[in-house]
Every structure is written in C-alpha cells, then in structure tokens.
Amino acid sequence: MDGKFISFEGPDGAGKTSVIQQIQEDLEQQLGKEAVKYIREPGGSRISEEIRQLLFDNQNADMDPRTEALLFAASRRQVVVSEIIPALKAGKTILCDRYVDSSIAYQGAGRGLGEQEIWQINQFAIDGLMPDLTIYLDIESELGLQRIAEHRANQVNRLDKEKLAFHQTVRQSYLRLQQRHPARIKLIDASQPLPTVINDVKTTIHDRFSELF
Ligand SMILES: Nc1ncnc2c1ncn2[C@@H]1O[C@H](COP(=O)(O)OP(=O)(O)OP(=O)(O)O)[C@@H](O)[C@H]1O
Ligand SMILES: [Mg+2]
C-alpha cells in the first residue's frame, strides 16, 4: 500500500486533536485536500461512530470493562476495513486520532484488563495493520486534566471523569510502549506551548517521511 499511516497518541488533554488540526491544514496545503485523511477513534466510519456513541454515553457508566474493550476493537475493525485500508491503497496520508496503543494504555493498563490481552483482541481486529509512525504526545496527568477542565468543561465525557490515578496509569503504559517500540513511537513533550509542539511534530514526521513538510 502506497499511503502513509500516522497515528497520534497521548493521555486526555495532551493536545492530539489540536495538533492534528494544524498538521492536517498544512499537509492539505502541501499535498491537496484529497491526499490527506483525518480519522478519529473510536469512530471514523458510520458504524464506528455509532459504536462511539455507545461508548461515550454517560448513561452507560455500568458498562463492563471487557464489553468496553471489545467495542473499541470492533469500532477499530470497521474503520480499518471501510476507511483506512482503502485510503492507504489510494496513496493517502492518514492522520489517526488514537489507535491500538490507546486501547493498550486505557483498557489494558487503566482498566486493568492486561496489556497483552488487549493487544491480542486488537490483533484480531486490525489483522496486522499498524501505523508507520506514531506521535506520542506526553504530558503530566495533572496538566492534561487541567487543560480539559479549563477549556472543555462543557464537553467532558464518561471516560474523562476517571480519577487522577487512572490517568497516571495510562501515561505509564504509554511510556512503556514508547520504550518498547522506539522506532515506531516518537515521544513529543506536549507540555510546551502549542506552536512548539506542532513544530516538533512536523520535524518528527519529516524525519520519517522526507517528502512531508
Ligand atoms: N500545548 C498546549 N498548551 C496549552 N493548551 C493546549 C495545548 N494543546 C492543547 N491545548 C488545549 O487543551 C485542551 C485539550 O486539547 P485537545 O482537545 O487537543 O487534547 P486531546 O489530546 O485531543 O484530548 P482528548 O484525548 O480528551 O481528546 C484544548 O482546549 C486545547 O486548546
Ligand atoms: Mg481529542
């Protein structure tokens, strides 16, 4: 497949969505609108967005953790088949707001289901399709939660409400993943001002794909 698959990872409030918005705009300038595809996870396709609604519905606070993990994997499966693979075949650059690493960190570590177990159900879902490059936006949990509280208080969802310890566990899992897969996962200090973070991300993307930026 000719396309480029870039995922963005990091704890809540790290700045993934903010960074991707700018990266998408700049890449569209360079490559043309059709050459770039943004996907948010869970979601990104019709069926996957329906699964997303189930996952984030505040009425579903009693959802079983394994149900939750399977729904994330199911949403991912659908978006891989219906959106990601076709876009890669068409040579597009995919900017994916979360992917498998999120499940390992949140469900595997955060919910205590086991990183290995979550990796296995996700293998079934993605059938080997991993990103070429993963941008990991690293941030102290307190600062990430503070950003969400300050800027998005009206949009806090069910999973944002988990306590600080949960977020710290998630971050530690991300850091382990980065250490285990240093060639794929690149760490960016997301506590910096947004323009600096964006610049670091662009440099990192360019290091991997010299034709971008
Ligand atoms: N580098 C930064 N410095 C200060 N504020 C930032 C920075 N990056 C993002 N923000 C602000 O923090 C808030 C969270 O950012 P954003 O929604 O991009 O994070 P996210 O990683 O996508 O979070 P989530 O995982 O919850 O989707 C936003 O209001 C954004 O404006
Ligand atoms: Mg986001």
Short mmCIF file of N, CA and C in Angstrom, two decimals, residues 1-137:
data_model
loop_
_atom_site.label_atom_id
_atom_site.label_comp_id
_atom_site.label_asym_id
_atom_site.label_seq_id
_atom_site.Cartn_x
_atom_site.Cartn_y
_atom_site.Cartn_z
N MET A 1 0.84 -1.19 0.00
CA MET A 1 0.00 0.00 0.00
C MET A 1 0.88 1.25 0.00
N ASP A 2 0.49 2.23 -0.80
CA ASP A 2 1.34 3.40 -1.02
C ASP A 2 1.21 4.50 0.02
N GLY A 3 0.11 4.49 0.77
CA GLY A 3 -0.14 5.60 1.67
C GLY A 3 0.74 5.60 2.90
N LYS A 4 0.53 6.63 3.73
CA LYS A 4 1.28 6.77 4.98
C LYS A 4 0.29 6.79 6.13
N PHE A 5 0.57 5.98 7.12
CA PHE A 5 -0.35 5.82 8.24
C PHE A 5 0.31 6.39 9.50
N ILE A 6 -0.21 7.54 9.95
CA ILE A 6 0.35 8.20 11.13
C ILE A 6 -0.72 8.25 12.22
N SER A 7 -0.41 7.70 13.38
CA SER A 7 -1.36 7.80 14.50
C SER A 7 -0.84 8.78 15.54
N PHE A 8 -1.79 9.36 16.29
CA PHE A 8 -1.46 10.31 17.35
C PHE A 8 -1.99 9.76 18.65
N GLU A 9 -1.14 9.71 19.65
CA GLU A 9 -1.50 9.11 20.92
C GLU A 9 -1.13 10.03 22.06
N GLY A 10 -1.71 9.74 23.22
CA GLY A 10 -1.38 10.51 24.41
C GLY A 10 -2.58 10.57 25.33
N PRO A 11 -2.32 10.88 26.61
CA PRO A 11 -3.41 10.96 27.58
C PRO A 11 -4.39 12.08 27.23
N ASP A 12 -5.53 12.07 27.88
CA ASP A 12 -6.55 13.11 27.66
C ASP A 12 -5.94 14.50 27.89
N GLY A 13 -6.27 15.42 27.01
CA GLY A 13 -5.80 16.78 27.17
C GLY A 13 -4.37 17.02 26.72
N ALA A 14 -3.73 16.02 26.15
CA ALA A 14 -2.34 16.19 25.70
C ALA A 14 -2.26 17.16 24.52
N GLY A 15 -3.33 17.22 23.75
CA GLY A 15 -3.35 18.14 22.60
C GLY A 15 -3.41 17.45 21.25
N LYS A 16 -3.76 16.16 21.25
CA LYS A 16 -3.80 15.40 19.99
C LYS A 16 -4.65 16.09 18.93
N THR A 17 -5.90 16.39 19.31
CA THR A 17 -6.83 16.93 18.33
C THR A 17 -6.38 18.31 17.86
N SER A 18 -5.88 19.12 18.78
CA SER A 18 -5.40 20.46 18.41
C SER A 18 -4.22 20.37 17.45
N VAL A 19 -3.28 19.48 17.73
CA VAL A 19 -2.10 19.32 16.88
C VAL A 19 -2.51 18.81 15.50
N ILE A 20 -3.37 17.79 15.48
CA ILE A 20 -3.75 17.19 14.19
C ILE A 20 -4.43 18.22 13.29
N GLN A 21 -5.27 19.08 13.88
CA GLN A 21 -5.97 20.10 13.08
C GLN A 21 -4.98 20.91 12.26
N GLN A 22 -3.90 21.36 12.92
CA GLN A 22 -2.92 22.19 12.23
C GLN A 22 -2.12 21.38 11.22
N ILE A 23 -1.73 20.18 11.62
CA ILE A 23 -0.96 19.31 10.73
C ILE A 23 -1.78 19.00 9.47
N GLN A 24 -3.06 18.73 9.67
CA GLN A 24 -3.93 18.44 8.53
C GLN A 24 -4.01 19.63 7.58
N GLU A 25 -4.22 20.81 8.17
CA GLU A 25 -4.32 22.01 7.35
C GLU A 25 -3.05 22.21 6.52
N ASP A 26 -1.90 22.07 7.17
CA ASP A 26 -0.63 22.31 6.47
C ASP A 26 -0.35 21.23 5.42
N LEU A 27 -0.69 19.98 5.75
CA LEU A 27 -0.47 18.91 4.77
C LEU A 27 -1.40 19.05 3.58
N GLU A 28 -2.62 19.51 3.83
CA GLU A 28 -3.55 19.71 2.72
C GLU A 28 -3.05 20.82 1.79
N GLN A 29 -2.43 21.83 2.38
CA GLN A 29 -1.81 22.89 1.56
C GLN A 29 -0.74 22.29 0.65
N GLN A 30 0.06 21.40 1.23
CA GLN A 30 1.19 20.84 0.50
C GLN A 30 0.77 19.79 -0.52
N LEU A 31 -0.18 18.92 -0.12
CA LEU A 31 -0.48 17.73 -0.94
C LEU A 31 -1.82 17.80 -1.66
N GLY A 32 -2.67 18.74 -1.23
CA GLY A 32 -4.03 18.78 -1.76
C GLY A 32 -4.98 18.11 -0.78
N LYS A 33 -6.23 18.58 -0.78
CA LYS A 33 -7.21 18.13 0.21
C LYS A 33 -7.46 16.62 0.15
N GLU A 34 -7.50 16.08 -1.07
CA GLU A 34 -7.87 14.66 -1.22
C GLU A 34 -6.76 13.72 -0.76
N ALA A 35 -5.55 14.25 -0.61
CA ALA A 35 -4.42 13.38 -0.29
C ALA A 35 -4.28 13.12 1.21
N VAL A 36 -5.11 13.81 2.01
CA VAL A 36 -4.98 13.70 3.46
C VAL A 36 -6.31 13.23 4.04
N LYS A 37 -6.25 12.31 4.97
CA LYS A 37 -7.49 11.83 5.58
C LYS A 37 -7.36 11.81 7.10
N TYR A 38 -8.31 12.49 7.77
CA TYR A 38 -8.36 12.51 9.23
C TYR A 38 -9.34 11.45 9.71
N ILE A 39 -8.91 10.69 10.71
CA ILE A 39 -9.81 9.70 11.31
C ILE A 39 -9.73 9.82 12.82
N ARG A 40 -10.89 9.94 13.47
CA ARG A 40 -10.86 9.93 14.93
C ARG A 40 -11.35 8.58 15.41
N GLU A 41 -10.69 8.13 16.47
CA GLU A 41 -11.05 6.84 17.05
C GLU A 41 -11.51 7.01 18.49
N PRO A 42 -12.48 6.26 18.95
CA PRO A 42 -13.34 5.41 18.14
C PRO A 42 -14.20 6.27 17.22
N GLY A 43 -14.52 5.72 16.07
CA GLY A 43 -15.33 6.45 15.09
C GLY A 43 -14.66 6.40 13.74
N GLY A 44 -14.95 7.39 12.92
CA GLY A 44 -14.27 7.50 11.63
C GLY A 44 -14.99 6.82 10.48
N SER A 45 -16.00 6.03 10.79
CA SER A 45 -16.87 5.48 9.75
C SER A 45 -18.28 5.45 10.35
N ARG A 46 -19.28 5.23 9.52
CA ARG A 46 -20.65 5.32 10.03
C ARG A 46 -20.89 4.35 11.19
N ILE A 47 -20.55 3.09 10.98
CA ILE A 47 -20.79 2.10 12.03
C ILE A 47 -19.92 2.39 13.25
N SER A 48 -18.67 2.77 13.00
CA SER A 48 -17.76 3.05 14.11
C SER A 48 -18.24 4.24 14.94
N GLU A 49 -18.85 5.22 14.28
CA GLU A 49 -19.37 6.38 15.03
C GLU A 49 -20.56 5.96 15.90
N GLU A 50 -21.33 4.99 15.42
CA GLU A 50 -22.43 4.51 16.26
C GLU A 50 -21.90 3.79 17.49
N ILE A 51 -20.82 3.04 17.30
CA ILE A 51 -20.20 2.37 18.45
C ILE A 51 -19.63 3.42 19.41
N ARG A 52 -19.06 4.50 18.85
CA ARG A 52 -18.52 5.58 19.69
C ARG A 52 -19.59 6.16 20.61
N GLN A 53 -20.79 6.34 20.04
CA GLN A 53 -21.87 6.92 20.85
C GLN A 53 -22.20 6.02 22.04
N LEU A 54 -22.23 4.72 21.80
CA LEU A 54 -22.46 3.77 22.89
C LEU A 54 -21.39 3.91 23.97
N LEU A 55 -20.14 4.00 23.53
CA LEU A 55 -19.02 4.02 24.46
C LEU A 55 -19.02 5.27 25.34
N PHE A 56 -19.38 6.42 24.75
CA PHE A 56 -19.24 7.68 25.48
C PHE A 56 -20.55 8.15 26.11
N ASP A 57 -21.60 7.37 25.97
CA ASP A 57 -22.89 7.74 26.55
C ASP A 57 -22.80 7.72 28.08
N ASN A 58 -23.09 8.86 28.71
CA ASN A 58 -23.00 8.94 30.17
C ASN A 58 -23.97 7.99 30.87
N GLN A 59 -24.98 7.51 30.13
CA GLN A 59 -25.91 6.53 30.72
C GLN A 59 -25.29 5.13 30.82
N ASN A 60 -24.16 4.95 30.16
CA ASN A 60 -23.54 3.61 30.14
C ASN A 60 -22.41 3.46 31.15
N ALA A 61 -22.51 4.18 32.25
CA ALA A 61 -21.45 4.11 33.27
C ALA A 61 -21.28 2.70 33.82
N ASP A 62 -22.32 1.87 33.68
CA ASP A 62 -22.23 0.49 34.20
C ASP A 62 -21.70 -0.49 33.15
N MET A 63 -21.13 0.03 32.06
CA MET A 63 -20.63 -0.88 31.03
C MET A 63 -19.47 -1.72 31.58
N ASP A 64 -19.53 -3.02 31.32
CA ASP A 64 -18.48 -3.93 31.74
C ASP A 64 -17.18 -3.59 31.01
N PRO A 65 -16.04 -3.61 31.71
CA PRO A 65 -14.76 -3.22 31.07
C PRO A 65 -14.40 -4.06 29.84
N ARG A 66 -14.74 -5.34 29.86
CA ARG A 66 -14.42 -6.17 28.67
C ARG A 66 -15.34 -5.83 27.51
N THR A 67 -16.60 -5.52 27.84
CA THR A 67 -17.51 -5.06 26.79
C THR A 67 -16.92 -3.80 26.15
N GLU A 68 -16.47 -2.90 27.01
CA GLU A 68 -15.88 -1.66 26.52
C GLU A 68 -14.68 -1.94 25.60
N ALA A 69 -13.80 -2.82 26.04
CA ALA A 69 -12.61 -3.13 25.25
C ALA A 69 -12.97 -3.74 23.91
N LEU A 70 -13.98 -4.62 23.92
CA LEU A 70 -14.40 -5.26 22.67
C LEU A 70 -15.06 -4.27 21.73
N LEU A 71 -15.80 -3.32 22.29
CA LEU A 71 -16.44 -2.31 21.44
C LEU A 71 -15.39 -1.39 20.80
N PHE A 72 -14.36 -1.02 21.57
CA PHE A 72 -13.28 -0.24 20.97
C PHE A 72 -12.64 -1.01 19.81
N ALA A 73 -12.41 -2.30 20.04
CA ALA A 73 -11.77 -3.12 18.99
C ALA A 73 -12.71 -3.29 17.79
N ALA A 74 -14.00 -3.42 18.07
CA ALA A 74 -14.98 -3.58 16.98
C ALA A 74 -15.05 -2.31 16.14
N SER A 75 -15.07 -1.16 16.80
CA SER A 75 -15.08 0.11 16.09
C SER A 75 -13.84 0.23 15.21
N ARG A 76 -12.70 -0.17 15.78
CA ARG A 76 -11.43 -0.11 15.04
C ARG A 76 -11.45 -1.02 13.82
N ARG A 77 -11.94 -2.23 14.00
CA ARG A 77 -12.02 -3.16 12.88
C ARG A 77 -12.77 -2.54 11.69
N GLN A 78 -13.91 -1.95 12.02
CA GLN A 78 -14.75 -1.41 10.96
C GLN A 78 -14.07 -0.25 10.24
N VAL A 79 -13.41 0.62 10.99
CA VAL A 79 -12.79 1.78 10.34
C VAL A 79 -11.55 1.35 9.55
N VAL A 80 -10.87 0.31 10.01
CA VAL A 80 -9.72 -0.20 9.25
C VAL A 80 -10.18 -0.67 7.87
N VAL A 81 -11.25 -1.47 7.87
CA VAL A 81 -11.70 -2.07 6.61
C VAL A 81 -12.36 -1.04 5.69
N SER A 82 -13.22 -0.20 6.28
CA SER A 82 -14.01 0.67 5.41
C SER A 82 -13.32 1.98 5.06
N GLU A 83 -12.34 2.41 5.87
CA GLU A 83 -11.71 3.71 5.61
C GLU A 83 -10.19 3.65 5.46
N ILE A 84 -9.52 3.01 6.41
CA ILE A 84 -8.06 3.12 6.45
C ILE A 84 -7.42 2.37 5.28
N ILE A 85 -7.79 1.12 5.08
CA ILE A 85 -7.16 0.35 4.01
C ILE A 85 -7.43 0.97 2.63
N PRO A 86 -8.69 1.35 2.32
CA PRO A 86 -8.91 2.00 1.02
C PRO A 86 -8.08 3.28 0.85
N ALA A 87 -7.97 4.07 1.91
CA ALA A 87 -7.20 5.32 1.80
C ALA A 87 -5.71 5.04 1.58
N LEU A 88 -5.21 4.03 2.26
CA LEU A 88 -3.78 3.69 2.08
C LEU A 88 -3.55 3.17 0.66
N LYS A 89 -4.48 2.38 0.16
CA LYS A 89 -4.35 1.87 -1.22
C LYS A 89 -4.37 3.01 -2.22
N ALA A 90 -5.10 4.09 -1.88
CA ALA A 90 -5.18 5.25 -2.77
C ALA A 90 -3.99 6.19 -2.56
N GLY A 91 -3.05 5.80 -1.70
CA GLY A 91 -1.85 6.61 -1.53
C GLY A 91 -1.99 7.80 -0.60
N LYS A 92 -3.07 7.83 0.19
CA LYS A 92 -3.30 8.99 1.06
C LYS A 92 -2.45 8.94 2.33
N THR A 93 -2.34 10.11 2.95
CA THR A 93 -1.72 10.20 4.27
C THR A 93 -2.83 10.24 5.31
N ILE A 94 -2.81 9.28 6.23
CA ILE A 94 -3.85 9.18 7.24
C ILE A 94 -3.35 9.75 8.56
N LEU A 95 -4.15 10.65 9.12
CA LEU A 95 -3.87 11.20 10.44
C LEU A 95 -4.91 10.61 11.38
N CYS A 96 -4.49 9.69 12.22
CA CYS A 96 -5.43 8.93 13.04
C CYS A 96 -5.35 9.39 14.50
N ASP A 97 -6.45 9.94 14.99
CA ASP A 97 -6.55 10.46 16.36
C ASP A 97 -6.86 9.28 17.29
N ARG A 98 -5.80 8.64 17.78
CA ARG A 98 -5.82 7.41 18.59
C ARG A 98 -5.90 6.16 17.69
N TYR A 99 -5.27 5.06 18.21
CA TYR A 99 -5.34 3.75 17.54
C TYR A 99 -5.05 2.70 18.60
N VAL A 100 -4.45 1.59 18.23
CA VAL A 100 -4.29 0.45 19.15
C VAL A 100 -3.61 0.80 20.48
N ASP A 101 -2.62 1.68 20.43
CA ASP A 101 -1.90 2.00 21.67
C ASP A 101 -2.84 2.56 22.73
N SER A 102 -3.87 3.30 22.30
CA SER A 102 -4.85 3.83 23.26
C SER A 102 -5.54 2.69 24.00
N SER A 103 -5.90 1.65 23.27
CA SER A 103 -6.58 0.53 23.93
C SER A 103 -5.68 -0.17 24.93
N ILE A 104 -4.41 -0.33 24.56
CA ILE A 104 -3.47 -0.98 25.47
C ILE A 104 -3.32 -0.14 26.74
N ALA A 105 -3.19 1.17 26.57
CA ALA A 105 -2.96 2.04 27.73
C ALA A 105 -4.23 2.20 28.58
N TYR A 106 -5.39 2.42 27.92
CA TYR A 106 -6.62 2.70 28.68
C TYR A 106 -7.30 1.42 29.19
N GLN A 107 -7.54 0.48 28.28
CA GLN A 107 -8.24 -0.73 28.72
C GLN A 107 -7.26 -1.72 29.36
N GLY A 108 -6.10 -1.88 28.72
CA GLY A 108 -5.13 -2.85 29.22
C GLY A 108 -4.58 -2.46 30.58
N ALA A 109 -4.02 -1.25 30.66
CA ALA A 109 -3.42 -0.79 31.91
C ALA A 109 -4.45 -0.09 32.79
N GLY A 110 -5.10 0.95 32.26
CA GLY A 110 -6.02 1.76 33.06
C GLY A 110 -7.13 0.94 33.69
N ARG A 111 -7.79 0.12 32.90
CA ARG A 111 -8.89 -0.70 33.41
C ARG A 111 -8.40 -2.04 33.98
N GLY A 112 -7.09 -2.28 33.83
CA GLY A 112 -6.52 -3.48 34.44
C GLY A 112 -6.88 -4.77 33.73
N LEU A 113 -7.20 -4.70 32.44
CA LEU A 113 -7.58 -5.92 31.72
C LEU A 113 -6.35 -6.67 31.21
N GLY A 114 -5.20 -6.05 31.28
CA GLY A 114 -3.97 -6.69 30.83
C GLY A 114 -3.55 -6.19 29.46
N GLU A 115 -2.35 -5.65 29.39
CA GLU A 115 -1.89 -5.09 28.12
C GLU A 115 -1.81 -6.18 27.04
N GLN A 116 -1.35 -7.37 27.43
CA GLN A 116 -1.19 -8.47 26.48
C GLN A 116 -2.56 -8.92 25.93
N GLU A 117 -3.54 -9.03 26.82
CA GLU A 117 -4.88 -9.46 26.42
C GLU A 117 -5.49 -8.46 25.44
N ILE A 118 -5.32 -7.19 25.73
CA ILE A 118 -5.88 -6.16 24.85
C ILE A 118 -5.16 -6.15 23.51
N TRP A 119 -3.86 -6.38 23.55
CA TRP A 119 -3.11 -6.48 22.30
C TRP A 119 -3.67 -7.61 21.44
N GLN A 120 -4.01 -8.74 22.10
CA GLN A 120 -4.50 -9.90 21.34
C GLN A 120 -5.85 -9.64 20.68
N ILE A 121 -6.80 -9.07 21.43
CA ILE A 121 -8.10 -8.84 20.78
C ILE A 121 -7.96 -7.79 19.67
N ASN A 122 -7.01 -6.88 19.84
CA ASN A 122 -6.81 -5.87 18.79
C ASN A 122 -6.09 -6.44 17.58
N GLN A 123 -5.26 -7.44 17.79
CA GLN A 123 -4.64 -8.11 16.65
C GLN A 123 -5.72 -8.70 15.75
N PHE A 124 -6.70 -9.32 16.40
CA PHE A 124 -7.83 -9.88 15.65
C PHE A 124 -8.53 -8.79 14.85
N ALA A 125 -8.66 -7.61 15.47
CA ALA A 125 -9.37 -6.50 14.83
C ALA A 125 -8.57 -5.90 13.67
N ILE A 126 -7.30 -5.66 13.88
CA ILE A 126 -6.53 -4.91 12.87
C ILE A 126 -5.82 -5.83 11.88
N ASP A 127 -5.70 -7.12 12.23
CA ASP A 127 -5.10 -8.08 11.32
C ASP A 127 -3.72 -7.62 10.84
N GLY A 128 -2.95 -7.09 11.77
CA GLY A 128 -1.56 -6.74 11.46
C GLY A 128 -1.33 -5.33 10.96
N LEU A 129 -2.38 -4.56 10.75
CA LEU A 129 -2.19 -3.22 10.21
C LEU A 129 -1.80 -2.21 11.30
N MET A 130 -0.51 -1.91 11.38
CA MET A 130 -0.02 -0.95 12.37
C MET A 130 0.41 0.34 11.67
N PRO A 131 0.41 1.47 12.41
CA PRO A 131 0.85 2.73 11.81
C PRO A 131 2.33 2.66 11.42
N ASP A 132 2.69 3.44 10.39
CA ASP A 132 4.11 3.58 10.04
C ASP A 132 4.83 4.42 11.10
N LEU A 133 4.07 5.36 11.66
CA LEU A 133 4.64 6.30 12.64
C LEU A 133 3.57 6.64 13.66
N THR A 134 3.95 6.65 14.94
CA THR A 134 3.04 7.06 16.00
C THR A 134 3.64 8.24 16.74
N ILE A 135 2.89 9.34 16.76
CA ILE A 135 3.32 10.52 17.52
C ILE A 135 2.71 10.40 18.91
N TYR A 136 3.57 10.26 19.91
CA TYR A 136 3.07 10.17 21.29
C TYR A 136 3.27 11.52 21.99
N LEU A 137 2.16 12.18 22.29
CA LEU A 137 2.20 13.47 22.99
C LEU A 137 2.18 13.20 24.49
#
